[in-house]
CSV table of C-alpha atoms in Angstrom, one decimal:
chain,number,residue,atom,x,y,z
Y,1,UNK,CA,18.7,-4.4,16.1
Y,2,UNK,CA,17.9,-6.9,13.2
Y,3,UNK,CA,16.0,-10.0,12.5
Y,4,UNK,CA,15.8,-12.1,9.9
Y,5,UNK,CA,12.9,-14.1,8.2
Y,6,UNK,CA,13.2,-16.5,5.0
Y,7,UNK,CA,13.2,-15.3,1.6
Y,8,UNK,CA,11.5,-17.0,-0.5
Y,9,UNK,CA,8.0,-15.3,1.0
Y,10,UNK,CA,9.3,-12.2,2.0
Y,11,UNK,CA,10.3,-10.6,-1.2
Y,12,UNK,CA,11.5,-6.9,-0.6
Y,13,UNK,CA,11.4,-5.8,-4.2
Y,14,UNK,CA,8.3,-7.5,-5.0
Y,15,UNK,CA,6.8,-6.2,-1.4
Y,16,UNK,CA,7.6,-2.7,-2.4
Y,17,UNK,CA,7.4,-2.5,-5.7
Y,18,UNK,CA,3.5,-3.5,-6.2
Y,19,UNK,CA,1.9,-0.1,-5.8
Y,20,UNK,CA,1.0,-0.6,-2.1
Y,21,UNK,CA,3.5,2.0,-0.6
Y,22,UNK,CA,5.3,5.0,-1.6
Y,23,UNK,CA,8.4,5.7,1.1
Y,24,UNK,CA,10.4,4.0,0.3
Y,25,UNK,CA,14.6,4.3,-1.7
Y,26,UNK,CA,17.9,2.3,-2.5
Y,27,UNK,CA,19.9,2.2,-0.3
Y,28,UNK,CA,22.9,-0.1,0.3
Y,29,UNK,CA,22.2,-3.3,-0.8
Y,30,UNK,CA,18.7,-3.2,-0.4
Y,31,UNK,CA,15.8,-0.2,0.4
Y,32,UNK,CA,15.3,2.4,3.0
Y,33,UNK,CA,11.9,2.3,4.2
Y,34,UNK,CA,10.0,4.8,5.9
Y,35,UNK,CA,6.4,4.0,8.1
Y,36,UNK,CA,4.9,7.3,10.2
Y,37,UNK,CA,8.2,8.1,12.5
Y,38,UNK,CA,10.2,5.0,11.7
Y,39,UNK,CA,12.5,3.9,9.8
Y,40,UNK,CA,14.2,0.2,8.9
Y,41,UNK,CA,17.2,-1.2,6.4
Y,42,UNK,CA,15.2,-4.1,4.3
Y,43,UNK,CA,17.8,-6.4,1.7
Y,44,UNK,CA,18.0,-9.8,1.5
Y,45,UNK,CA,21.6,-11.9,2.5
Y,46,UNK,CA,20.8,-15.4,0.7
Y,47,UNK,CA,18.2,-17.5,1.6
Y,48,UNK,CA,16.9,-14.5,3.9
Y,49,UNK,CA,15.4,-11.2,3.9
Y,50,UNK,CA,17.2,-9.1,6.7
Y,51,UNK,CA,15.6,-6.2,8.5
Y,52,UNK,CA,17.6,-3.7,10.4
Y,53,UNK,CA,15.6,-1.0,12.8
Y,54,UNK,CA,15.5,1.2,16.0
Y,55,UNK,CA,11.9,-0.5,15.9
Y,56,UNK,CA,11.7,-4.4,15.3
Y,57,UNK,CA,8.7,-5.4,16.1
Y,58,UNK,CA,6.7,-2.3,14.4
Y,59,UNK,CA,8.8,-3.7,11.3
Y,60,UNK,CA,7.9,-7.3,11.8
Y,61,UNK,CA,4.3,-6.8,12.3
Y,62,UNK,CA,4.5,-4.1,9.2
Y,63,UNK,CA,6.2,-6.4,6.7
Y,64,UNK,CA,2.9,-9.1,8.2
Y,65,UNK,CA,5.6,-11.4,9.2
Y,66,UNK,CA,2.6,-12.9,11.9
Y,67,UNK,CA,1.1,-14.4,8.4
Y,68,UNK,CA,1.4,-17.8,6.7
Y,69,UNK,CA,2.0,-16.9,2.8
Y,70,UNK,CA,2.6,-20.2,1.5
Y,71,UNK,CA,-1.0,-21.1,2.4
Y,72,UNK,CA,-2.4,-17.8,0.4
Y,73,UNK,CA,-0.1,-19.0,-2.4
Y,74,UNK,CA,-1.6,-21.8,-2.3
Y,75,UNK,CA,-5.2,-20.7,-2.0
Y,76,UNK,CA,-4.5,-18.4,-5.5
Y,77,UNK,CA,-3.4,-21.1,-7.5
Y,78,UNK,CA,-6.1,-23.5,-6.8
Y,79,UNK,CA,-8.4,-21.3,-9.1
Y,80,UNK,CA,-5.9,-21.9,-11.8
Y,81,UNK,CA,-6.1,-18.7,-13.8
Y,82,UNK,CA,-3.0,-18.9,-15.2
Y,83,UNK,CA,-2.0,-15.2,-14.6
Y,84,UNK,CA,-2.3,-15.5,-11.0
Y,85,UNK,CA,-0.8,-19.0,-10.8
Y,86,UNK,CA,2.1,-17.4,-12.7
Y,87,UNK,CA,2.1,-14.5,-10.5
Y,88,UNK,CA,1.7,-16.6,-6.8
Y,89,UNK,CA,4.4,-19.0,-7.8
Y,90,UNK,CA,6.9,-16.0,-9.0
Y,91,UNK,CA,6.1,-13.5,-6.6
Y,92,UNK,CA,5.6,-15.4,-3.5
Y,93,UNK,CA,7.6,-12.8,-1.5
Y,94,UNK,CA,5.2,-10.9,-2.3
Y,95,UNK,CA,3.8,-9.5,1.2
Y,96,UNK,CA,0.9,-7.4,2.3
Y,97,UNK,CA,2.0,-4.8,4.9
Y,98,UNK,CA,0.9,-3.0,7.9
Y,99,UNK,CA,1.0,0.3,6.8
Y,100,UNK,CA,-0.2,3.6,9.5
Y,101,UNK,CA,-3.7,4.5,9.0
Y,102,UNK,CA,-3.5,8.3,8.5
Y,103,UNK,CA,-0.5,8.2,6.5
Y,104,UNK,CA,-2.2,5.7,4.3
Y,105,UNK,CA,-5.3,8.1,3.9
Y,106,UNK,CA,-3.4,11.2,2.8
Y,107,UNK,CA,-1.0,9.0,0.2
Y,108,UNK,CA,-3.9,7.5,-1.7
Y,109,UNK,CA,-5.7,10.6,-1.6
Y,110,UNK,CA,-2.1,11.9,-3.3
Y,111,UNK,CA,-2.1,8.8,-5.6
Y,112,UNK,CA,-5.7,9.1,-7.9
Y,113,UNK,CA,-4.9,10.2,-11.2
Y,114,UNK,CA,-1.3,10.5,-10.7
Y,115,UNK,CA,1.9,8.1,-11.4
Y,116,UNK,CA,4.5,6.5,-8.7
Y,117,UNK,CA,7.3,8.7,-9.5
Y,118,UNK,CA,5.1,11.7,-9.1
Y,119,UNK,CA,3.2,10.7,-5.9
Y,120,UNK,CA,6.7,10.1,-4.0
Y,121,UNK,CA,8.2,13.3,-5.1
Y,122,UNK,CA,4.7,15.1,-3.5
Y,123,UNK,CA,5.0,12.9,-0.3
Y,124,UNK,CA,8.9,13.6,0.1
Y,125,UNK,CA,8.2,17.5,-0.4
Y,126,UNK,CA,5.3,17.4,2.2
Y,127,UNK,CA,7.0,15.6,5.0
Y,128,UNK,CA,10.4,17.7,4.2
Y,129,UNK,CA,8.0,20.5,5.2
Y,130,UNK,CA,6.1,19.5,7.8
Y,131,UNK,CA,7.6,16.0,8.9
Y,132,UNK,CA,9.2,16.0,12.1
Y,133,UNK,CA,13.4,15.9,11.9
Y,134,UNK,CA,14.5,12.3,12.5
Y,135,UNK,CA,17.6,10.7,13.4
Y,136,UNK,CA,18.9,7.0,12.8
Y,137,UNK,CA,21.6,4.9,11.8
Y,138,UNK,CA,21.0,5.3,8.1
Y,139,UNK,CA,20.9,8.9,8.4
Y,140,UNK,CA,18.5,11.8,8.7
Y,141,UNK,CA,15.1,11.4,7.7
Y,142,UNK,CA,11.1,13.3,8.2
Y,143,UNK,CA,8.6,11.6,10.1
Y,144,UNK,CA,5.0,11.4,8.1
Y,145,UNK,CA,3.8,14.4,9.4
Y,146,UNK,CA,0.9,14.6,12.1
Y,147,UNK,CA,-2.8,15.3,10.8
Y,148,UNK,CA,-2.4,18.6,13.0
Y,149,UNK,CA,1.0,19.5,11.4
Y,150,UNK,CA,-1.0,18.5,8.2
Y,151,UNK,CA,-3.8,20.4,8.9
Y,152,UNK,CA,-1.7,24.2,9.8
Y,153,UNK,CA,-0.9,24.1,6.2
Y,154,UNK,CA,-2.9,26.0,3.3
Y,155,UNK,CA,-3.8,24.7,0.0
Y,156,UNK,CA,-1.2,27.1,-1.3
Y,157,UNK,CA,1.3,24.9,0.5
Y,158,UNK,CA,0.1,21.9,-1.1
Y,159,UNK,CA,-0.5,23.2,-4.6
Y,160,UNK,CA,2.9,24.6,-4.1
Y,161,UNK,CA,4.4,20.5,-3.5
Y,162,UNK,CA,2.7,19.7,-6.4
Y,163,UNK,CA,-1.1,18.0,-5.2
Y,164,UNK,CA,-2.3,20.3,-8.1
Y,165,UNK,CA,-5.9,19.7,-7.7
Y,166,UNK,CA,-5.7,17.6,-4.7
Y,167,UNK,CA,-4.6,20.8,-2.3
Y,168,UNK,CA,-8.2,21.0,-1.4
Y,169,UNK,CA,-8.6,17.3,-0.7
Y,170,UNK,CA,-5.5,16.9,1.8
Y,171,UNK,CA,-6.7,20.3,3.6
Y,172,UNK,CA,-9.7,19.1,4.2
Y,173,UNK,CA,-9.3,16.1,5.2
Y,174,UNK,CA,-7.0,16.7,7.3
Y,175,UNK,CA,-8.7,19.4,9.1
Y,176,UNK,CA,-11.5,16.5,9.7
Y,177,UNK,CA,-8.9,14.3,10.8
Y,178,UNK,CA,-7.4,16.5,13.2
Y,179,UNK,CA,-10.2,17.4,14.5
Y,180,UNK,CA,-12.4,13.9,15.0
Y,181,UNK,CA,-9.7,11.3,14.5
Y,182,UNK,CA,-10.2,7.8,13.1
Y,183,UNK,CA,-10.7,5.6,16.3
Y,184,UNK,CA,-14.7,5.3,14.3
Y,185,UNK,CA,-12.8,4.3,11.3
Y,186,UNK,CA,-11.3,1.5,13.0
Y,187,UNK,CA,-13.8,-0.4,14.5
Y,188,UNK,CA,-15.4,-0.9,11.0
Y,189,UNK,CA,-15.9,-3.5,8.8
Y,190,UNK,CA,-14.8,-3.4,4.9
Y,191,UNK,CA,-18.4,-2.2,3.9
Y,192,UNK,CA,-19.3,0.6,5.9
Y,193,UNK,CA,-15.4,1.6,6.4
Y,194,UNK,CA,-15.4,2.1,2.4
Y,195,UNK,CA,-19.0,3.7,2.8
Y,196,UNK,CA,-17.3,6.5,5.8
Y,197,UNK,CA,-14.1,7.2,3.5
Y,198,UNK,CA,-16.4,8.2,0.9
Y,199,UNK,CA,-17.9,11.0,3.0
Y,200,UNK,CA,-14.5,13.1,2.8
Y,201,UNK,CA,-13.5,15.2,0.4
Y,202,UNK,CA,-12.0,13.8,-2.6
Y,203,UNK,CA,-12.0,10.1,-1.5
Y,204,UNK,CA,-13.7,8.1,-4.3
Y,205,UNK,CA,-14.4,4.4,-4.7
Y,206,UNK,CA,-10.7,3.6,-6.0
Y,207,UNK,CA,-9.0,5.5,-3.5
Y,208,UNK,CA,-11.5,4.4,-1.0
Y,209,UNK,CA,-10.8,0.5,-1.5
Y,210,UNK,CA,-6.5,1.2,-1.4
Y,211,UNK,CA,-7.0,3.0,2.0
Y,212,UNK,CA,-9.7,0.0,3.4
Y,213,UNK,CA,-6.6,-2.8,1.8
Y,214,UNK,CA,-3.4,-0.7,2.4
Y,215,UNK,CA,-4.5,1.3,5.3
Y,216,UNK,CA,-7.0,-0.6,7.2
Y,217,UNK,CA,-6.1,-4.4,6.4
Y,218,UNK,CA,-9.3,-5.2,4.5
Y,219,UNK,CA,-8.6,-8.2,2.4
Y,220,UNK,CA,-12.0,-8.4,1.4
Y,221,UNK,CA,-11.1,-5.5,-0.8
Y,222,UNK,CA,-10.1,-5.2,-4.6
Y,223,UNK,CA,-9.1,-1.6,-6.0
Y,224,UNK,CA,-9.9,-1.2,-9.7
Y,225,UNK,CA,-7.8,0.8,-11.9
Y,226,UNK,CA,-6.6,0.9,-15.4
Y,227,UNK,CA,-4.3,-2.3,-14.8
Y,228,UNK,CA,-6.8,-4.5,-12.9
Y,229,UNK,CA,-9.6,-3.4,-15.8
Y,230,UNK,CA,-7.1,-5.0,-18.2
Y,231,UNK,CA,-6.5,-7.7,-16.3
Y,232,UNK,CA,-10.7,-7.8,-16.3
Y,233,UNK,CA,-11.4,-8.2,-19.9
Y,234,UNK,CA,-8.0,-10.1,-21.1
Y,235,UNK,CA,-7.6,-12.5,-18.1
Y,236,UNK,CA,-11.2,-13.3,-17.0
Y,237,UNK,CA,-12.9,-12.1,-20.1
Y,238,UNK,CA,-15.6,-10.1,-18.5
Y,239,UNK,CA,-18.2,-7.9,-19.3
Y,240,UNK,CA,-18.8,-5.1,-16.8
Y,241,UNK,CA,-17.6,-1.6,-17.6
Y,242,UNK,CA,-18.5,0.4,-14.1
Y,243,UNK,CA,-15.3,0.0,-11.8
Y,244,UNK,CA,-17.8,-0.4,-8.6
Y,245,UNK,CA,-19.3,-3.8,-10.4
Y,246,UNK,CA,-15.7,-5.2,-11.4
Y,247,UNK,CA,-14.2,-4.6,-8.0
Y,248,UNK,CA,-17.9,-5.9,-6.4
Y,249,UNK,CA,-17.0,-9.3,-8.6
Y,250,UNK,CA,-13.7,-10.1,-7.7
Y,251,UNK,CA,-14.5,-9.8,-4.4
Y,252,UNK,CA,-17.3,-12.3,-5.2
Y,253,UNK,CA,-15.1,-14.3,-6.6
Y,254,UNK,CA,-12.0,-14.2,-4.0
Y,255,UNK,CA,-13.8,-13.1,-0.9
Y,256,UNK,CA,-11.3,-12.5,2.3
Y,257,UNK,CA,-8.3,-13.6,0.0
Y,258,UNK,CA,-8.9,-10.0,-2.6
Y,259,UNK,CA,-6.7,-8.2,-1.4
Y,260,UNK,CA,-3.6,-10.5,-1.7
Y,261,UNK,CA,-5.3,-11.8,-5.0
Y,262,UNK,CA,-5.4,-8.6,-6.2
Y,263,UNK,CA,-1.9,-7.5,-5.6
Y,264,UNK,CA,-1.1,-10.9,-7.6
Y,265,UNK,CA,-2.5,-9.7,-10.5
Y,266,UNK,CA,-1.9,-6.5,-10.6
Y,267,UNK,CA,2.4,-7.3,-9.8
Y,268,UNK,CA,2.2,-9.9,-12.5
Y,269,UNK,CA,0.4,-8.3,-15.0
Y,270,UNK,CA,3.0,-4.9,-14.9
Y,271,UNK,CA,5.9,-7.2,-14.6
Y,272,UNK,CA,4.8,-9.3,-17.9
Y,273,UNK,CA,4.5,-12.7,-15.8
């Protein structure tokens, strides 16, 4: 099954390719893209953006089709700072997306101190090993593994698929996670969601504000790292030095629109817009 939806603000590459998700590979014209147990064909044919899946609407709702982009475009260039007005108006295809929850927790717990390349190669490995077998029209493929299935595993296991230091992180957290679920998680707000997150092993601020925006949908969030600190002293000429206060500003600044601000800038600045 397929639908279609109109280019110019649905954006595969850009979508992908911002630092939000990790599963994801060429394939055929366009990318394979993996979310929990699914799987969907993403490329674009002209003026639109064609997705093919066993699962269409957890595809449309994870690629936040539901969402009017040309008014958050809008919204970022009315503050006309010219990076972001640069970055709105060339990456308007640019999307959010509905990611799953758990898997969101466990690849940004992967992610800190670590570069793309090397966080997919770890995620790959652990869902080779523990991911459920999958079939589908563009061929076999693992499942995100359960919290359970995550959990059976040592930190020999994970050192072994390369987590180096983060073996003891994913072990326990997912032995919470197994055992208590995240239905409390859910009925948070950004604050005291990003407050809970830091109560697990190896979750700090950074990685804490990806999960609340990647994981959880909290737009009212801004991650800090070494790109959006750049972008903080050579784009808005600013002062702080503590990641907490810089994130704490931007979100001053952009309130519920941070999240899609932030992905903006950050797009645009690594893509020299």
């Amino acid at each position: 099954m397929k639908f279609d939806f109109d280019a110019e603000y649905f954006n595969p590459q850009h979508t992908l390719d911002c630092g939000q998700v990790f599963r994801f590979t060429p394939f055929k014209e366009g990318y394979k893209v993996l979310s929990a147990d699914k799987v969907c064909y993403v490329h674009n044919d002209g003026a639109k953006t064609v997705v093919e899946s066993d699962s269409p609407d957890y595809f449309y709702n994870y690629f936040d089709l539901n969402r009017d982009y040309s008014e958050i475009v809008k919204r970022a260039k009315s503050y006309n700072i010219p990076l972001l007005t640069r970055s709105a108006e060339q990456c308007r295809g640019l999307r959010m997306l509905n990611q799953n929850r758990e898997e969101m927790i466990y690849s940004f717990i992967i992610s800190q101190n670590n570069n793309i390349p090397r966080i997919k190669g770890i995620i790959e490995r652990v869902c080779a090993a523990l991911g459920e077998r999958k079939e589908s029209e563009f061929g076999e493929y693992r499942a995100f593994p359960t919290s359970a299935a995550l959990a059976a595993a040592d930190t020999e296991f994970y050192r072994a698929a390369g987590a180096g230091y983060r073996d003891e992180y994913l072990s326990a957290v997912s032995r919470r996670i197994a055992a208590e679920g995240i239905c409390g998680l859910e009925r948070l707000t950004a604050a005291p969601l990003k407050a809970q997150l830091l109560t697990y092993k190896g979750i700090g601020p950074k990685v804490a504000d990806c999960i609340a925006l990647f994981g959880f949908g909290k737009t009212d969030s801004f991650p800090v790292d070494t790109w959006v600190e750049k972008i903080y002293r050579e784009d808005f000429k600013g002062g702080l030095k503590d990641r907490k206060k810089i994130a704490e500003y931007f979100v001053g600044e952009f309130g519920e629109y941070s999240g899609f601000i932030q992905q903006y800038l950050f797009y645009g600045k690594r893509i020299n817009l």
